[in-house]
mmCIF file with all atom_site columns, C-alpha atoms in Angstrom:
data_model
loop_
_atom_site.group_PDB
_atom_site.id
_atom_site.type_symbol
_atom_site.label_atom_id
_atom_site.label_alt_id
_atom_site.label_comp_id
_atom_site.label_asym_id
_atom_site.label_entity_id
_atom_site.label_seq_id
_atom_site.pdbx_PDB_ins_code
_atom_site.Cartn_x
_atom_site.Cartn_y
_atom_site.Cartn_z
_atom_site.occupancy
_atom_site.B_iso_or_equiv
_atom_site.pdbx_formal_charge
_atom_site.auth_seq_id
_atom_site.auth_comp_id
_atom_site.auth_asym_id
_atom_site.auth_atom_id
_atom_site.pdbx_PDB_model_num
ATOM 1   C CA . UNK A 1 1   ? 3.430   -7.630  28.517 1.00 66.00 ? 1   UNK A CA 1
ATOM 2   C CA . UNK A 1 2   ? 0.805   -5.456  24.886 1.00 80.00 ? 2   UNK A CA 1
ATOM 3   C CA . UNK A 1 3   ? 3.810   -3.267  24.188 1.00 94.00 ? 3   UNK A CA 1
ATOM 4   C CA . UNK A 1 4   ? 2.925   -0.603  22.093 1.00 97.00 ? 4   UNK A CA 1
ATOM 5   C CA . UNK A 1 5   ? -1.052  -0.577  21.368 1.00 97.00 ? 5   UNK A CA 1
ATOM 6   C CA . UNK A 1 6   ? -3.138  1.391   18.654 1.00 98.00 ? 6   UNK A CA 1
ATOM 7   C CA . UNK A 1 7   ? -6.458  2.320   17.875 1.00 97.00 ? 7   UNK A CA 1
ATOM 8   C CA . UNK A 1 8   ? -8.124  1.843   15.254 1.00 97.00 ? 8   UNK A CA 1
ATOM 9   C CA . UNK A 1 9   ? -6.487  -0.200  13.635 1.00 97.00 ? 9   UNK A CA 1
ATOM 10  C CA . UNK A 1 10  ? -8.307  1.055   10.482 1.00 97.00 ? 10  UNK A CA 1
ATOM 11  C CA . UNK A 1 11  ? -10.442 4.911   9.577  1.00 97.00 ? 11  UNK A CA 1
ATOM 12  C CA . UNK A 1 12  ? -12.228 5.393   6.886  1.00 97.00 ? 12  UNK A CA 1
ATOM 13  C CA . UNK A 1 13  ? -12.905 9.907   6.347  1.00 97.00 ? 13  UNK A CA 1
ATOM 14  C CA . UNK A 1 14  ? -13.978 12.121  4.732  1.00 97.00 ? 14  UNK A CA 1
ATOM 15  C CA . UNK A 1 15  ? -11.366 15.188  2.969  1.00 98.00 ? 15  UNK A CA 1
ATOM 16  C CA . UNK A 1 16  ? -11.653 17.973  6.471  1.00 97.00 ? 16  UNK A CA 1
ATOM 17  C CA . UNK A 1 17  ? -12.610 15.804  8.362  1.00 97.00 ? 17  UNK A CA 1
ATOM 18  C CA . UNK A 1 18  ? -10.402 14.944  11.971 1.00 96.00 ? 18  UNK A CA 1
ATOM 19  C CA . UNK A 1 19  ? -9.254  12.431  14.845 1.00 96.00 ? 19  UNK A CA 1
ATOM 20  C CA . UNK A 1 20  ? -6.709  10.929  15.976 1.00 98.00 ? 20  UNK A CA 1
ATOM 21  C CA . UNK A 1 21  ? -4.868  8.119   16.492 1.00 98.00 ? 21  UNK A CA 1
ATOM 22  C CA . UNK A 1 22  ? -4.030  6.575   20.092 1.00 98.00 ? 22  UNK A CA 1
ATOM 23  C CA . UNK A 1 23  ? -0.864  5.547   21.647 1.00 98.00 ? 23  UNK A CA 1
ATOM 24  C CA . UNK A 1 24  ? 0.485   3.667   24.387 1.00 98.00 ? 24  UNK A CA 1
ATOM 25  C CA . UNK A 1 25  ? 2.512   1.726   25.829 1.00 96.00 ? 25  UNK A CA 1
ATOM 26  C CA . UNK A 1 26  ? 3.715   -0.215  28.593 1.00 94.00 ? 26  UNK A CA 1
ATOM 27  C CA . UNK A 1 27  ? 7.647   -0.628  28.466 1.00 91.00 ? 27  UNK A CA 1
ATOM 28  C CA . UNK A 1 28  ? 7.763   3.373   30.962 1.00 89.00 ? 28  UNK A CA 1
ATOM 29  C CA . UNK A 1 29  ? 9.577   4.448   27.393 1.00 90.00 ? 29  UNK A CA 1
ATOM 30  C CA . UNK A 1 30  ? 10.520  7.840   27.613 1.00 90.00 ? 30  UNK A CA 1
ATOM 31  C CA . UNK A 1 31  ? 10.397  8.333   23.725 1.00 92.00 ? 31  UNK A CA 1
ATOM 32  C CA . UNK A 1 32  ? 7.405   7.991   21.190 1.00 94.00 ? 32  UNK A CA 1
ATOM 33  C CA . UNK A 1 33  ? 7.004   7.955   17.840 1.00 96.00 ? 33  UNK A CA 1
ATOM 34  C CA . UNK A 1 34  ? 4.994   8.591   14.505 1.00 97.00 ? 34  UNK A CA 1
ATOM 35  C CA . UNK A 1 35  ? 5.914   7.207   10.777 1.00 98.00 ? 35  UNK A CA 1
ATOM 36  C CA . UNK A 1 36  ? 3.941   7.707   7.806  1.00 98.00 ? 36  UNK A CA 1
ATOM 37  C CA . UNK A 1 37  ? 4.551   4.646   5.416  1.00 97.00 ? 37  UNK A CA 1
ATOM 38  C CA . UNK A 1 38  ? 3.714   5.327   1.758  1.00 94.00 ? 38  UNK A CA 1
ATOM 39  C CA . UNK A 1 39  ? 4.383   3.295   -0.740 1.00 87.00 ? 39  UNK A CA 1
ATOM 40  C CA . UNK A 1 40  ? 7.324   3.777   -2.690 1.00 84.00 ? 40  UNK A CA 1
ATOM 41  C CA . UNK A 1 41  ? 8.595   5.964   0.304  1.00 87.00 ? 41  UNK A CA 1
ATOM 42  C CA . UNK A 1 42  ? 10.314  4.020   3.645  1.00 91.00 ? 42  UNK A CA 1
ATOM 43  C CA . UNK A 1 43  ? 8.599   5.102   7.028  1.00 96.00 ? 43  UNK A CA 1
ATOM 44  C CA . UNK A 1 44  ? 8.813   8.721   7.654  1.00 96.00 ? 44  UNK A CA 1
ATOM 45  C CA . UNK A 1 45  ? 8.959   10.416  10.877 1.00 96.00 ? 45  UNK A CA 1
ATOM 46  C CA . UNK A 1 46  ? 6.052   12.876  12.236 1.00 97.00 ? 46  UNK A CA 1
ATOM 47  C CA . UNK A 1 47  ? 6.747   13.521  15.380 1.00 97.00 ? 47  UNK A CA 1
ATOM 48  C CA . UNK A 1 48  ? 8.172   12.269  18.215 1.00 94.00 ? 48  UNK A CA 1
ATOM 49  C CA . UNK A 1 49  ? 8.493   12.627  22.070 1.00 94.00 ? 49  UNK A CA 1
ATOM 50  C CA . UNK A 1 50  ? 11.174  12.291  24.692 1.00 90.00 ? 50  UNK A CA 1
ATOM 51  C CA . UNK A 1 51  ? 9.456   11.845  27.760 1.00 90.00 ? 51  UNK A CA 1
ATOM 52  C CA . UNK A 1 52  ? 6.055   13.446  29.383 1.00 92.00 ? 52  UNK A CA 1
ATOM 53  C CA . UNK A 1 53  ? 5.583   17.337  27.844 1.00 93.00 ? 53  UNK A CA 1
ATOM 54  C CA . UNK A 1 54  ? 7.988   17.440  25.410 1.00 93.00 ? 54  UNK A CA 1
ATOM 55  C CA . UNK A 1 55  ? 7.172   16.719  21.772 1.00 95.00 ? 55  UNK A CA 1
ATOM 56  C CA . UNK A 1 56  ? 9.501   18.270  18.578 1.00 94.00 ? 56  UNK A CA 1
ATOM 57  C CA . UNK A 1 57  ? 8.894   17.639  14.421 1.00 95.00 ? 57  UNK A CA 1
ATOM 58  C CA . UNK A 1 58  ? 10.184  15.134  13.072 1.00 94.00 ? 58  UNK A CA 1
ATOM 59  C CA . UNK A 1 59  ? 10.433  15.198  8.799  1.00 93.00 ? 59  UNK A CA 1
ATOM 60  C CA . UNK A 1 60  ? 6.452   15.654  7.469  1.00 96.00 ? 60  UNK A CA 1
ATOM 61  C CA . UNK A 1 61  ? 4.736   17.509  10.131 1.00 97.00 ? 61  UNK A CA 1
ATOM 62  C CA . UNK A 1 62  ? 2.143   19.221  8.431  1.00 96.00 ? 62  UNK A CA 1
ATOM 63  C CA . UNK A 1 63  ? -0.981  18.579  9.180  1.00 96.00 ? 63  UNK A CA 1
ATOM 64  C CA . UNK A 1 64  ? -1.311  16.119  12.642 1.00 98.00 ? 64  UNK A CA 1
ATOM 65  C CA . UNK A 1 65  ? -0.579  17.600  15.818 1.00 97.00 ? 65  UNK A CA 1
ATOM 66  C CA . UNK A 1 66  ? 0.457   16.001  18.823 1.00 97.00 ? 66  UNK A CA 1
ATOM 67  C CA . UNK A 1 67  ? 0.381   16.138  22.746 1.00 96.00 ? 67  UNK A CA 1
ATOM 68  C CA . UNK A 1 68  ? 2.446   14.218  25.762 1.00 96.00 ? 68  UNK A CA 1
ATOM 69  C CA . UNK A 1 69  ? 0.432   14.666  28.929 1.00 96.00 ? 69  UNK A CA 1
ATOM 70  C CA . UNK A 1 70  ? 1.912   10.919  30.433 1.00 96.00 ? 70  UNK A CA 1
ATOM 71  C CA . UNK A 1 71  ? 4.880   8.423   29.472 1.00 94.00 ? 71  UNK A CA 1
ATOM 72  C CA . UNK A 1 72  ? 2.903   6.205   27.617 1.00 96.00 ? 72  UNK A CA 1
ATOM 73  C CA . UNK A 1 73  ? 0.292   8.100   26.290 1.00 97.00 ? 73  UNK A CA 1
ATOM 74  C CA . UNK A 1 74  ? 0.558   9.638   22.529 1.00 98.00 ? 74  UNK A CA 1
ATOM 75  C CA . UNK A 1 75  ? -2.627  10.750  20.477 1.00 98.00 ? 75  UNK A CA 1
ATOM 76  C CA . UNK A 1 76  ? -1.333  11.896  16.830 1.00 98.00 ? 76  UNK A CA 1
ATOM 77  C CA . UNK A 1 77  ? -4.016  14.265  15.570 1.00 98.00 ? 77  UNK A CA 1
ATOM 78  C CA . UNK A 1 78  ? -5.714  14.955  12.262 1.00 97.00 ? 78  UNK A CA 1
ATOM 79  C CA . UNK A 1 79  ? -7.016  18.445  12.099 1.00 92.00 ? 79  UNK A CA 1
ATOM 80  C CA . UNK A 1 80  ? -8.446  18.845  8.410  1.00 96.00 ? 80  UNK A CA 1
ATOM 81  C CA . UNK A 1 81  ? -8.197  15.369  6.995  1.00 96.00 ? 81  UNK A CA 1
ATOM 82  C CA . UNK A 1 82  ? -6.694  15.343  3.237  1.00 97.00 ? 82  UNK A CA 1
ATOM 83  C CA . UNK A 1 83  ? -6.592  12.661  1.299  1.00 97.00 ? 83  UNK A CA 1
ATOM 84  C CA . UNK A 1 84  ? -2.567  13.907  1.066  1.00 97.00 ? 84  UNK A CA 1
ATOM 85  C CA . UNK A 1 85  ? -2.805  12.758  4.171  1.00 97.00 ? 85  UNK A CA 1
ATOM 86  C CA . UNK A 1 86  ? -3.870  8.554   3.105  1.00 97.00 ? 86  UNK A CA 1
ATOM 87  C CA . UNK A 1 87  ? -1.168  6.100   4.712  1.00 98.00 ? 87  UNK A CA 1
ATOM 88  C CA . UNK A 1 88  ? -0.575  3.753   7.283  1.00 98.00 ? 88  UNK A CA 1
ATOM 89  C CA . UNK A 1 89  ? 0.575   5.038   10.168 1.00 98.00 ? 89  UNK A CA 1
ATOM 90  C CA . UNK A 1 90  ? 3.230   3.396   13.303 1.00 98.00 ? 90  UNK A CA 1
ATOM 91  C CA . UNK A 1 91  ? 3.933   4.815   16.528 1.00 98.00 ? 91  UNK A CA 1
ATOM 92  C CA . UNK A 1 92  ? 6.581   3.946   17.962 1.00 96.00 ? 92  UNK A CA 1
ATOM 93  C CA . UNK A 1 93  ? 8.524   3.643   22.070 1.00 94.00 ? 93  UNK A CA 1
ATOM 94  C CA . UNK A 1 94  ? 11.641  3.358   22.820 1.00 90.00 ? 94  UNK A CA 1
ATOM 95  C CA . UNK A 1 95  ? 14.772  3.137   25.356 1.00 84.00 ? 95  UNK A CA 1
ATOM 96  C CA . UNK A 1 96  ? 16.420  6.857   26.760 1.00 69.00 ? 96  UNK A CA 1
ATOM 97  C CA . UNK A 1 97  ? 19.517  7.944   25.975 1.00 63.00 ? 97  UNK A CA 1
ATOM 98  C CA . UNK A 1 98  ? 20.529  4.168   28.700 1.00 57.00 ? 98  UNK A CA 1
ATOM 99  C CA . UNK A 1 99  ? 23.661  4.111   28.122 1.00 52.00 ? 99  UNK A CA 1
ATOM 100 C CA . UNK A 1 100 ? 23.856  0.967   29.318 1.00 55.00 ? 100 UNK A CA 1
ATOM 101 C CA . UNK A 1 101 ? 25.736  -2.104  27.856 1.00 56.00 ? 101 UNK A CA 1
ATOM 102 C CA . UNK A 1 102 ? 23.023  -3.894  25.615 1.00 61.00 ? 102 UNK A CA 1
ATOM 103 C CA . UNK A 1 103 ? 21.539  -0.412  24.856 1.00 67.00 ? 103 UNK A CA 1
ATOM 104 C CA . UNK A 1 104 ? 20.893  -0.186  21.148 1.00 75.00 ? 104 UNK A CA 1
ATOM 105 C CA . UNK A 1 105 ? 18.513  2.722   20.315 1.00 78.00 ? 105 UNK A CA 1
ATOM 106 C CA . UNK A 1 106 ? 16.213  0.475   18.428 1.00 87.00 ? 106 UNK A CA 1
ATOM 107 C CA . UNK A 1 107 ? 11.989  1.373   18.724 1.00 91.00 ? 107 UNK A CA 1
ATOM 108 C CA . UNK A 1 108 ? 9.617   -0.719  19.438 1.00 93.00 ? 108 UNK A CA 1
ATOM 109 C CA . UNK A 1 109 ? 6.442   -0.434  16.293 1.00 96.00 ? 109 UNK A CA 1
ATOM 110 C CA . UNK A 1 110 ? 2.539   -1.195  17.550 1.00 97.00 ? 110 UNK A CA 1
ATOM 111 C CA . UNK A 1 111 ? 0.717   -2.892  14.527 1.00 97.00 ? 111 UNK A CA 1
ATOM 112 C CA . UNK A 1 112 ? -0.272  0.137   12.671 1.00 97.00 ? 112 UNK A CA 1
ATOM 113 C CA . UNK A 1 113 ? -3.809  2.635   11.468 1.00 98.00 ? 113 UNK A CA 1
ATOM 114 C CA . UNK A 1 114 ? -4.617  2.399   8.310  1.00 97.00 ? 114 UNK A CA 1
ATOM 115 C CA . UNK A 1 115 ? -6.028  5.151   7.414  1.00 98.00 ? 115 UNK A CA 1
ATOM 116 C CA . UNK A 1 116 ? -8.023  6.233   4.330  1.00 97.00 ? 116 UNK A CA 1
ATOM 117 C CA . UNK A 1 117 ? -9.371  9.644   3.162  1.00 97.00 ? 117 UNK A CA 1
ATOM 118 C CA . UNK A 1 118 ? -11.733 9.793   0.273  1.00 97.00 ? 118 UNK A CA 1
ATOM 119 C CA . UNK F 2 1   ? 15.520  13.884  -1.477 1.00 75.00 ? 1   UNK F CA 1
ATOM 120 C CA . UNK F 2 2   ? 16.260  11.056  -0.865 1.00 84.00 ? 2   UNK F CA 1
ATOM 121 C CA . UNK F 2 3   ? 18.820  10.674  2.118  1.00 94.00 ? 3   UNK F CA 1
ATOM 122 C CA . UNK F 2 4   ? 18.696  6.898   2.365  1.00 97.00 ? 4   UNK F CA 1
ATOM 123 C CA . UNK F 2 5   ? 18.243  4.518   -0.208 1.00 96.00 ? 5   UNK F CA 1
ATOM 124 C CA . UNK F 2 6   ? 16.784  1.310   -1.072 1.00 97.00 ? 6   UNK F CA 1
ATOM 125 C CA . UNK F 2 7   ? 17.420  0.283   -5.248 1.00 93.00 ? 7   UNK F CA 1
ATOM 126 C CA . UNK F 2 8   ? 16.470  -2.333  -4.912 1.00 96.00 ? 8   UNK F CA 1
ATOM 127 C CA . UNK F 2 9   ? 12.167  -2.682  -4.186 1.00 95.00 ? 9   UNK F CA 1
ATOM 128 C CA . UNK F 2 10  ? 12.833  -6.768  -4.018 1.00 97.00 ? 10  UNK F CA 1
ATOM 129 C CA . UNK F 2 11  ? 14.810  -10.034 -4.066 1.00 98.00 ? 11  UNK F CA 1
ATOM 130 C CA . UNK F 2 12  ? 14.318  -12.984 -4.765 1.00 98.00 ? 12  UNK F CA 1
ATOM 131 C CA . UNK F 2 13  ? 16.086  -16.026 -3.088 1.00 98.00 ? 13  UNK F CA 1
ATOM 132 C CA . UNK F 2 14  ? 16.094  -19.865 -2.941 1.00 98.00 ? 14  UNK F CA 1
ATOM 133 C CA . UNK F 2 15  ? 15.754  -21.426 0.754  1.00 98.00 ? 15  UNK F CA 1
ATOM 134 C CA . UNK F 2 16  ? 19.409  -22.115 2.166  1.00 98.00 ? 16  UNK F CA 1
ATOM 135 C CA . UNK F 2 17  ? 20.652  -19.368 -0.580 1.00 98.00 ? 17  UNK F CA 1
ATOM 136 C CA . UNK F 2 18  ? 21.771  -16.317 0.995  1.00 98.00 ? 18  UNK F CA 1
ATOM 137 C CA . UNK F 2 19  ? 20.574  -13.411 0.717  1.00 98.00 ? 19  UNK F CA 1
ATOM 138 C CA . UNK F 2 20  ? 22.185  -10.458 0.063  1.00 98.00 ? 20  UNK F CA 1
ATOM 139 C CA . UNK F 2 21  ? 19.860  -6.484  1.150  1.00 98.00 ? 21  UNK F CA 1
ATOM 140 C CA . UNK F 2 22  ? 21.382  -3.323  -0.048 1.00 98.00 ? 22  UNK F CA 1
ATOM 141 C CA . UNK F 2 23  ? 21.255  0.318   1.672  1.00 98.00 ? 23  UNK F CA 1
ATOM 142 C CA . UNK F 2 24  ? 23.160  3.391   0.112  1.00 98.00 ? 24  UNK F CA 1
ATOM 143 C CA . UNK F 2 25  ? 22.754  6.517   2.403  1.00 98.00 ? 25  UNK F CA 1
ATOM 144 C CA . UNK F 2 26  ? 23.947  10.439  1.406  1.00 97.00 ? 26  UNK F CA 1
ATOM 145 C CA . UNK F 2 27  ? 24.241  11.866  4.914  1.00 95.00 ? 27  UNK F CA 1
ATOM 146 C CA . UNK F 2 28  ? 27.966  12.062  6.304  1.00 94.00 ? 28  UNK F CA 1
ATOM 147 C CA . UNK F 2 29  ? 26.322  12.901  9.800  1.00 93.00 ? 29  UNK F CA 1
ATOM 148 C CA . UNK F 2 30  ? 24.461  9.523   10.204 1.00 94.00 ? 30  UNK F CA 1
ATOM 149 C CA . UNK F 2 31  ? 26.199  7.751   12.070 1.00 90.00 ? 31  UNK F CA 1
ATOM 150 C CA . UNK F 2 32  ? 24.759  4.268   12.923 1.00 93.00 ? 32  UNK F CA 1
ATOM 151 C CA . UNK F 2 33  ? 22.494  1.851   10.777 1.00 95.00 ? 33  UNK F CA 1
ATOM 152 C CA . UNK F 2 34  ? 19.152  -0.286  11.886 1.00 95.00 ? 34  UNK F CA 1
ATOM 153 C CA . UNK F 2 35  ? 17.556  -2.667  10.240 1.00 97.00 ? 35  UNK F CA 1
ATOM 154 C CA . UNK F 2 36  ? 14.135  -3.226  10.237 1.00 97.00 ? 36  UNK F CA 1
ATOM 155 C CA . UNK F 2 37  ? 12.036  -6.332  9.631  1.00 98.00 ? 37  UNK F CA 1
ATOM 156 C CA . UNK F 2 38  ? 8.371   -6.464  8.716  1.00 97.00 ? 38  UNK F CA 1
ATOM 157 C CA . UNK F 2 39  ? 5.449   -8.587  7.732  1.00 97.00 ? 39  UNK F CA 1
ATOM 158 C CA . UNK F 2 40  ? 2.244   -7.413  6.416  1.00 94.00 ? 40  UNK F CA 1
ATOM 159 C CA . UNK F 2 41  ? -0.029  -6.194  8.876  1.00 92.00 ? 41  UNK F CA 1
ATOM 160 C CA . UNK F 2 42  ? 2.581   -5.706  11.872 1.00 95.00 ? 42  UNK F CA 1
ATOM 161 C CA . UNK F 2 43  ? 4.634   -2.712  12.588 1.00 96.00 ? 43  UNK F CA 1
ATOM 162 C CA . UNK F 2 44  ? 8.613   -3.536  11.999 1.00 97.00 ? 44  UNK F CA 1
ATOM 163 C CA . UNK F 2 45  ? 10.429  -4.975  14.231 1.00 96.00 ? 45  UNK F CA 1
ATOM 164 C CA . UNK F 2 46  ? 14.573  -4.351  15.235 1.00 95.00 ? 46  UNK F CA 1
ATOM 165 C CA . UNK F 2 47  ? 16.657  -6.207  12.950 1.00 96.00 ? 47  UNK F CA 1
ATOM 166 C CA . UNK F 2 48  ? 20.139  -5.636  13.777 1.00 96.00 ? 48  UNK F CA 1
ATOM 167 C CA . UNK F 2 49  ? 22.509  -1.728  13.814 1.00 94.00 ? 49  UNK F CA 1
ATOM 168 C CA . UNK F 2 50  ? 25.861  -0.888  13.624 1.00 95.00 ? 50  UNK F CA 1
ATOM 169 C CA . UNK F 2 51  ? 27.652  1.787   14.622 1.00 93.00 ? 51  UNK F CA 1
ATOM 170 C CA . UNK F 2 52  ? 29.998  3.755   12.425 1.00 93.00 ? 52  UNK F CA 1
ATOM 171 C CA . UNK F 2 53  ? 32.949  2.526   15.056 1.00 93.00 ? 53  UNK F CA 1
ATOM 172 C CA . UNK F 2 54  ? 32.855  -1.585  13.285 1.00 95.00 ? 54  UNK F CA 1
ATOM 173 C CA . UNK F 2 55  ? 32.522  -2.232  9.818  1.00 96.00 ? 55  UNK F CA 1
ATOM 174 C CA . UNK F 2 56  ? 30.639  -4.814  10.670 1.00 98.00 ? 56  UNK F CA 1
ATOM 175 C CA . UNK F 2 57  ? 28.894  -6.474  12.512 1.00 97.00 ? 57  UNK F CA 1
ATOM 176 C CA . UNK F 2 58  ? 27.423  -9.812  13.824 1.00 97.00 ? 58  UNK F CA 1
ATOM 177 C CA . UNK F 2 59  ? 24.642  -11.544 15.804 1.00 96.00 ? 59  UNK F CA 1
ATOM 178 C CA . UNK F 2 60  ? 23.132  -15.634 14.348 1.00 97.00 ? 60  UNK F CA 1
ATOM 179 C CA . UNK F 2 61  ? 22.642  -15.637 11.243 1.00 98.00 ? 61  UNK F CA 1
ATOM 180 C CA . UNK F 2 62  ? 22.307  -12.214 9.918  1.00 98.00 ? 62  UNK F CA 1
ATOM 181 C CA . UNK F 2 63  ? 25.544  -9.396  8.959  1.00 98.00 ? 63  UNK F CA 1
ATOM 182 C CA . UNK F 2 64  ? 25.975  -5.947  8.470  1.00 98.00 ? 64  UNK F CA 1
ATOM 183 C CA . UNK F 2 65  ? 28.826  -5.022  6.503  1.00 98.00 ? 65  UNK F CA 1
ATOM 184 C CA . UNK F 2 66  ? 28.977  -0.684  6.677  1.00 98.00 ? 66  UNK F CA 1
ATOM 185 C CA . UNK F 2 67  ? 31.488  0.406   3.482  1.00 97.00 ? 67  UNK F CA 1
ATOM 186 C CA . UNK F 2 68  ? 31.733  3.900   5.530  1.00 96.00 ? 68  UNK F CA 1
ATOM 187 C CA . UNK F 2 69  ? 34.337  4.871   2.557  1.00 96.00 ? 69  UNK F CA 1
ATOM 188 C CA . UNK F 2 70  ? 31.320  4.098   -0.566 1.00 97.00 ? 70  UNK F CA 1
ATOM 189 C CA . UNK F 2 71  ? 28.285  4.935   1.871  1.00 97.00 ? 71  UNK F CA 1
ATOM 190 C CA . UNK F 2 72  ? 26.634  2.385   1.385  1.00 98.00 ? 72  UNK F CA 1
ATOM 191 C CA . UNK F 2 73  ? 25.950  -0.751  4.227  1.00 97.00 ? 73  UNK F CA 1
ATOM 192 C CA . UNK F 2 74  ? 24.372  -4.356  3.102  1.00 98.00 ? 74  UNK F CA 1
ATOM 193 C CA . UNK F 2 75  ? 22.383  -7.148  5.311  1.00 98.00 ? 75  UNK F CA 1
ATOM 194 C CA . UNK F 2 76  ? 23.431  -10.259 4.156  1.00 98.00 ? 76  UNK F CA 1
ATOM 195 C CA . UNK F 2 77  ? 20.937  -13.546 5.224  1.00 98.00 ? 77  UNK F CA 1
ATOM 196 C CA . UNK F 2 78  ? 22.772  -17.063 5.815  1.00 98.00 ? 78  UNK F CA 1
ATOM 197 C CA . UNK F 2 79  ? 20.934  -19.771 4.644  1.00 98.00 ? 79  UNK F CA 1
ATOM 198 C CA . UNK F 2 80  ? 17.975  -17.867 4.118  1.00 98.00 ? 80  UNK F CA 1
ATOM 199 C CA . UNK F 2 81  ? 15.235  -19.188 5.370  1.00 98.00 ? 81  UNK F CA 1
ATOM 200 C CA . UNK F 2 82  ? 11.538  -19.176 4.532  1.00 97.00 ? 82  UNK F CA 1
ATOM 201 C CA . UNK F 2 83  ? 10.467  -17.174 7.476  1.00 97.00 ? 83  UNK F CA 1
ATOM 202 C CA . UNK F 2 84  ? 12.870  -14.583 6.685  1.00 98.00 ? 84  UNK F CA 1
ATOM 203 C CA . UNK F 2 85  ? 10.638  -14.034 3.522  1.00 98.00 ? 85  UNK F CA 1
ATOM 204 C CA . UNK F 2 86  ? 9.371   -10.060 4.628  1.00 98.00 ? 86  UNK F CA 1
ATOM 205 C CA . UNK F 2 87  ? 10.218  -6.105  3.870  1.00 97.00 ? 87  UNK F CA 1
ATOM 206 C CA . UNK F 2 88  ? 13.481  -5.344  5.399  1.00 98.00 ? 88  UNK F CA 1
ATOM 207 C CA . UNK F 2 89  ? 13.958  -1.838  6.526  1.00 97.00 ? 89  UNK F CA 1
ATOM 208 C CA . UNK F 2 90  ? 17.497  0.230   6.402  1.00 97.00 ? 90  UNK F CA 1
ATOM 209 C CA . UNK F 2 91  ? 17.782  2.812   8.656  1.00 96.00 ? 91  UNK F CA 1
ATOM 210 C CA . UNK F 2 92  ? 20.218  5.306   9.556  1.00 95.00 ? 92  UNK F CA 1
ATOM 211 C CA . UNK F 2 93  ? 20.383  8.240   12.518 1.00 91.00 ? 93  UNK F CA 1
ATOM 212 C CA . UNK F 2 94  ? 22.454  11.116  13.896 1.00 89.00 ? 94  UNK F CA 1
ATOM 213 C CA . UNK F 2 95  ? 24.408  8.836   16.893 1.00 79.00 ? 95  UNK F CA 1
ATOM 214 C CA . UNK F 2 96  ? 22.876  5.650   18.414 1.00 77.00 ? 96  UNK F CA 1
ATOM 215 C CA . UNK F 2 97  ? 21.582  8.506   20.894 1.00 74.00 ? 97  UNK F CA 1
ATOM 216 C CA . UNK F 2 98  ? 19.857  9.769   17.621 1.00 75.00 ? 98  UNK F CA 1
ATOM 217 C CA . UNK F 2 99  ? 17.751  6.853   17.112 1.00 74.00 ? 99  UNK F CA 1
ATOM 218 C CA . UNK F 2 100 ? 14.799  8.273   18.531 1.00 75.00 ? 100 UNK F CA 1
ATOM 219 C CA . UNK F 2 101 ? 14.527  10.475  15.163 1.00 86.00 ? 101 UNK F CA 1
ATOM 220 C CA . UNK F 2 102 ? 15.584  7.520   12.427 1.00 91.00 ? 102 UNK F CA 1
ATOM 221 C CA . UNK F 2 103 ? 15.624  7.813   8.098  1.00 94.00 ? 103 UNK F CA 1
ATOM 222 C CA . UNK F 2 104 ? 14.282  4.788   6.602  1.00 96.00 ? 104 UNK F CA 1
ATOM 223 C CA . UNK F 2 105 ? 15.439  4.130   3.591  1.00 96.00 ? 105 UNK F CA 1
ATOM 224 C CA . UNK F 2 106 ? 11.822  2.716   1.200  1.00 96.00 ? 106 UNK F CA 1
ATOM 225 C CA . UNK F 2 107 ? 12.423  -0.803  1.889  1.00 97.00 ? 107 UNK F CA 1
ATOM 226 C CA . UNK F 2 108 ? 13.159  -4.525  -0.608 1.00 97.00 ? 108 UNK F CA 1
ATOM 227 C CA . UNK F 2 109 ? 10.777  -7.091  -0.417 1.00 97.00 ? 109 UNK F CA 1
ATOM 228 C CA . UNK F 2 110 ? 12.265  -10.347 0.633  1.00 98.00 ? 110 UNK F CA 1
ATOM 229 C CA . UNK F 2 111 ? 11.684  -13.767 -1.110 1.00 98.00 ? 111 UNK F CA 1
ATOM 230 C CA . UNK F 2 112 ? 12.426  -16.999 -0.195 1.00 98.00 ? 112 UNK F CA 1
ATOM 231 C CA . UNK F 2 113 ? 11.306  -19.811 -2.943 1.00 96.00 ? 113 UNK F CA 1
ATOM 232 C CA . UNK F 2 114 ? 11.140  -23.412 -0.952 1.00 92.00 ? 114 UNK F CA 1
#
């Protein structure tokens, strides 16, 4: 059981380049999301999805694009990279609203993708 | 404006003693709170959660206390072990159903000294 898999783990871009961070989960989770972690800021929500075909913006969506064509995959696209997007990016997934006993709403995170924009 | 604040960037505790990590929030709509633990080069992992209908939740060595009137929560680790050395994030949401859209604090780096 791989859980949440993010690729690449490291990437260096030049300003203006585009790229896609990949995220895949094998737990059949409904919810998927992307966070970025910056020093002194904690993790901040970029975009999230409550199911295939449904996405919405989080706290810091500008400069990022997402789509969710399958339950398993939730790629994050940077259309024109800027130095302010230098960060560590985490993809997460979770069960739906469930309602089953013991449901905690916990997010399962990938190992992160470290992006540097020069 | 930081809606969830962890005002101590770091904390150092002796092995076997109690570790207390603190978290404050400003948004009155938050009523579900979680703690995550993060090791270097890994993603955060869920530790424990608490709903606003409770003031305490316990899981083994970990206990979370919630003071709604003060908008404050704390995580107690007893006894502290070397493997507890990590960064701890407090997070909040509007209900357990909103736990997919968490607001995180800045994190506290806990170091357990032998």
